PDB file of C-alpha atoms in Angstrom:
ATOM      1  CA  MET A   1    -179.616 -17.437  91.076  1.00 51.00           C
ATOM      2  CA  ALA A   2    -179.722 -19.438  94.247  1.00 55.00           C
ATOM      3  CA  ASN A   3    -179.126 -18.263  97.788  1.00 64.00           C
ATOM      4  CA  ASN A   4    -176.047 -20.445  97.969  1.00 75.00           C
ATOM      5  CA  TYR A   5    -172.552 -19.534  96.816  1.00 79.00           C
ATOM      6  CA  VAL A   6    -171.740 -22.564  94.670  1.00 84.00           C
ATOM      7  CA  PRO A   7    -174.793 -22.435  92.329  1.00 83.00           C
ATOM      8  CA  THR A   8    -174.434 -18.662  92.073  1.00 80.00           C
ATOM      9  CA  LEU A   9    -170.762 -18.971  91.122  1.00 84.00           C
ATOM     10  CA  ILE A  10    -171.557 -21.652  88.534  1.00 88.00           C
ATOM     11  CA  GLY A  11    -174.355 -19.455  87.144  1.00 85.00           C
ATOM     12  CA  VAL A  12    -172.049 -16.433  86.872  1.00 85.00           C
ATOM     13  CA  ILE A  13    -169.388 -18.505  85.105  1.00 90.00           C
ATOM     14  CA  LEU A  14    -171.926 -19.921  82.637  1.00 92.00           C
ATOM     15  CA  PHE A  15    -173.353 -16.437  82.031  1.00 89.00           C
ATOM     16  CA  LEU A  16    -169.891 -15.030  81.286  1.00 88.00           C
ATOM     17  CA  LEU A  17    -169.108 -17.956  78.967  1.00 91.00           C
ATOM     18  CA  GLY A  18    -172.334 -17.210  77.107  1.00 91.00           C
ATOM     19  CA  ALA A  19    -171.349 -13.544  76.977  1.00 88.00           C
ATOM     20  CA  ASN A  20    -168.035 -14.552  75.444  1.00 88.00           C
ATOM     21  CA  ILE A  21    -169.838 -16.554  72.756  1.00 90.00           C
ATOM     22  CA  TRP A  22    -172.088 -13.558  72.045  1.00 83.00           C
ATOM     23  CA  ARG A  23    -168.987 -11.310  71.824  1.00 81.00           C
ATOM     24  CA  MET A  24    -167.224 -13.619  69.366  1.00 83.00           C
ATOM     25  CA  ARG A  25    -170.311 -13.988  67.157  1.00 81.00           C
ATOM     26  CA  SER A  26    -170.923 -10.249  67.215  1.00 74.00           C
ATOM     27  CA  GLU A  27    -167.323  -9.563  66.238  1.00 73.00           C
ATOM     28  CA  ALA A  28    -167.549 -12.021  63.348  1.00 73.00           C
ATOM     29  CA  ARG A  29    -170.781 -10.494  62.021  1.00 70.00           C
ATOM     30  CA  ARG A  30    -169.715  -6.848  62.082  1.00 66.00           C
ATOM     31  CA  THR A  31    -170.664  -4.891  58.986  1.00 65.00           C
ATOM     32  CA  ASP A  32    -169.099  -1.561  59.885  1.00 56.00           C
ATOM     33  CA  HIS A  33    -165.875  -0.659  58.133  1.00 59.00           C
ATOM     34  CA  SER A  34    -162.724  -1.551  60.054  1.00 62.00           C
ATOM     35  CA  SER A  35    -161.245   1.941  59.527  1.00 59.00           C
ATOM     36  CA  GLN A  36    -164.070   3.445  61.610  1.00 57.00           C
ATOM     37  CA  ARG A  37    -163.396   1.238  64.619  1.00 60.00           C
ATOM     38  CA  VAL A  38    -161.631   2.653  67.626  1.00 62.00           C
ATOM     39  CA  LYS A  39    -158.323   0.887  68.082  1.00 66.00           C
ATOM     40  CA  GLN A  40    -157.826  -0.189  71.657  1.00 61.00           C
ATOM     41  CA  LYS A  41    -155.521  -2.813  73.021  1.00 65.00           C
ATOM     42  CA  LYS A  42    -155.321  -2.386  76.774  1.00 65.00           C
ATOM     43  CA  ARG A  43    -158.867  -2.540  78.094  1.00 71.00           C
ATOM     44  CA  ARG A  44    -160.510  -4.317  75.179  1.00 71.00           C
ATOM     45  CA  TYR A  45    -161.933  -7.214  77.165  1.00 73.00           C
ATOM     46  CA  TYR A  46    -163.267  -4.921  79.876  1.00 76.00           C
ATOM     47  CA  TYR A  47    -164.950  -2.839  77.179  1.00 78.00           C
ATOM     48  CA  GLU A  48    -166.461  -5.912  75.524  1.00 81.00           C
ATOM     49  CA  PHE A  49    -167.714  -7.485  78.745  1.00 84.00           C
ATOM     50  CA  LYS A  50    -168.818  -4.283  80.506  1.00 87.00           C
ATOM     51  CA  PRO A  51    -172.578  -4.593  79.836  1.00 90.00           C
ATOM     52  CA  PHE A  52    -172.541  -8.242  80.883  1.00 90.00           C
ATOM     53  CA  ILE A  53    -170.600  -7.489  84.066  1.00 90.00           C
ATOM     54  CA  ILE A  54    -173.031  -4.671  84.903  1.00 91.00           C
ATOM     55  CA  PHE A  55    -176.025  -6.916  84.240  1.00 90.00           C
ATOM     56  CA  ILE A  56    -174.799  -9.904  86.268  1.00 90.00           C
ATOM     57  CA  SER A  57    -173.692  -7.627  89.116  1.00 89.00           C
ATOM     58  CA  ALA A  58    -177.079  -5.927  89.229  1.00 90.00           C
ATOM     59  CA  PHE A  59    -178.929  -9.234  89.075  1.00 85.00           C
ATOM     60  CA  THR A  60    -176.755 -10.716  91.833  1.00 84.00           C
ATOM     61  CA  LEU A  61    -177.292  -7.648  94.024  1.00 86.00           C
ATOM     62  CA  MET A  62    -181.023  -7.883  93.465  1.00 84.00           C
ATOM     63  CA  GLN A  63    -181.040 -11.571  94.362  1.00 81.00           C
ATOM     64  CA  TRP A  64    -178.800 -11.430  97.426  1.00 81.00           C
ATOM     65  CA  THR A  65    -180.063  -8.222  99.062  1.00 84.00           C
ATOM     66  CA  HIS A  66    -183.625  -7.455  99.930  1.00 82.00           C
ATOM     67  CA  SER A  67    -183.537  -3.692 100.120  1.00 88.00           C
ATOM     68  CA  GLU A  68    -185.834  -1.538  98.014  1.00 90.00           C
ATOM     69  CA  LEU A  69    -183.048   0.966  97.318  1.00 91.00           C
ATOM     70  CA  VAL A  70    -180.687  -1.753  96.093  1.00 90.00           C
ATOM     71  CA  SER A  71    -183.487  -3.208  93.958  1.00 89.00           C
ATOM     72  CA  MET A  72    -184.096   0.171  92.297  1.00 92.00           C
ATOM     73  CA  ILE A  73    -180.374   0.660  91.673  1.00 92.00           C
ATOM     74  CA  SER A  74    -180.177  -2.872  90.252  1.00 92.00           C
ATOM     75  CA  ILE A  75    -183.043  -2.181  87.865  1.00 92.00           C
ATOM     76  CA  LEU A  76    -181.329   1.010  86.674  1.00 94.00           C
ATOM     77  CA  LEU A  77    -178.078  -0.904  86.164  1.00 94.00           C
ATOM     78  CA  CYS A  78    -179.904  -3.586  84.153  1.00 92.00           C
ATOM     79  CA  ILE A  79    -181.477  -0.898  81.970  1.00 94.00           C
ATOM     80  CA  SER A  80    -178.089   0.740  81.412  1.00 94.00           C
ATOM     81  CA  ALA A  81    -176.552  -2.626  80.422  1.00 92.00           C
ATOM     82  CA  VAL A  82    -179.342  -3.211  77.881  1.00 92.00           C
ATOM     83  CA  VAL A  83    -178.895   0.309  76.473  1.00 94.00           C
ATOM     84  CA  ILE A  84    -175.148  -0.273  76.059  1.00 91.00           C
ATOM     85  CA  LEU A  85    -175.802  -3.536  74.222  1.00 87.00           C
ATOM     86  CA  ILE A  86    -178.386  -1.939  71.934  1.00 88.00           C
ATOM     87  CA  MET A  87    -176.036   0.936  71.105  1.00 87.00           C
ATOM     88  CA  ARG A  88    -173.235  -1.504  70.283  1.00 80.00           C
ATOM     89  CA  VAL A  89    -175.424  -3.668  68.072  1.00 78.00           C
ATOM     90  CA  LEU A  90    -176.644  -0.622  66.167  1.00 80.00           C
ATOM     91  CA  ASN A  91    -173.110   0.739  65.823  1.00 73.00           C
ATOM     92  CA  ARG A  92    -171.649  -2.561  64.635  1.00 68.00           C
ATOM     93  CA  HIS A  93    -174.291  -2.949  61.972  1.00 63.00           C
ATOM     94  CA  SER A  94    -174.146   0.593  60.661  1.00 60.00           C
ATOM     95  CA  HIS A  95    -173.180   1.133  57.060  1.00 54.00           C
ATOM     96  CA  SER A  96    -170.497   3.642  56.308  1.00 49.00           C
ATOM     97  CA  LEU A  97    -169.742   5.660  53.205  1.00 45.00           C
ATOM     98  CA  LEU A  98    -166.455   3.797  52.824  1.00 46.00           C
ATOM     99  CA  HIS A  99    -168.141   0.433  52.614  1.00 45.00           C
TER     100      HIS A  99
END
């Protein structure tokens, strides 16, 4: 993250493209049974990208503001994004009785 808009924008775009690759690979490697998945059509992409959006937002806030309060909030947001990702990975690789 740079203190200039153009490199920051390029970094955010590259981060989100990497997140999309991670999402596609994760979807292809799922081992949970498809009948146990929650069917959602409307906000699917928001749901899939939510931890990445939280993480990049927190990191950008931390980089662009120099307040201790914002830094603490950013750290908490980063932790919550990591927890969401861990929960999803564990859920997608769970074995069901139907499988």
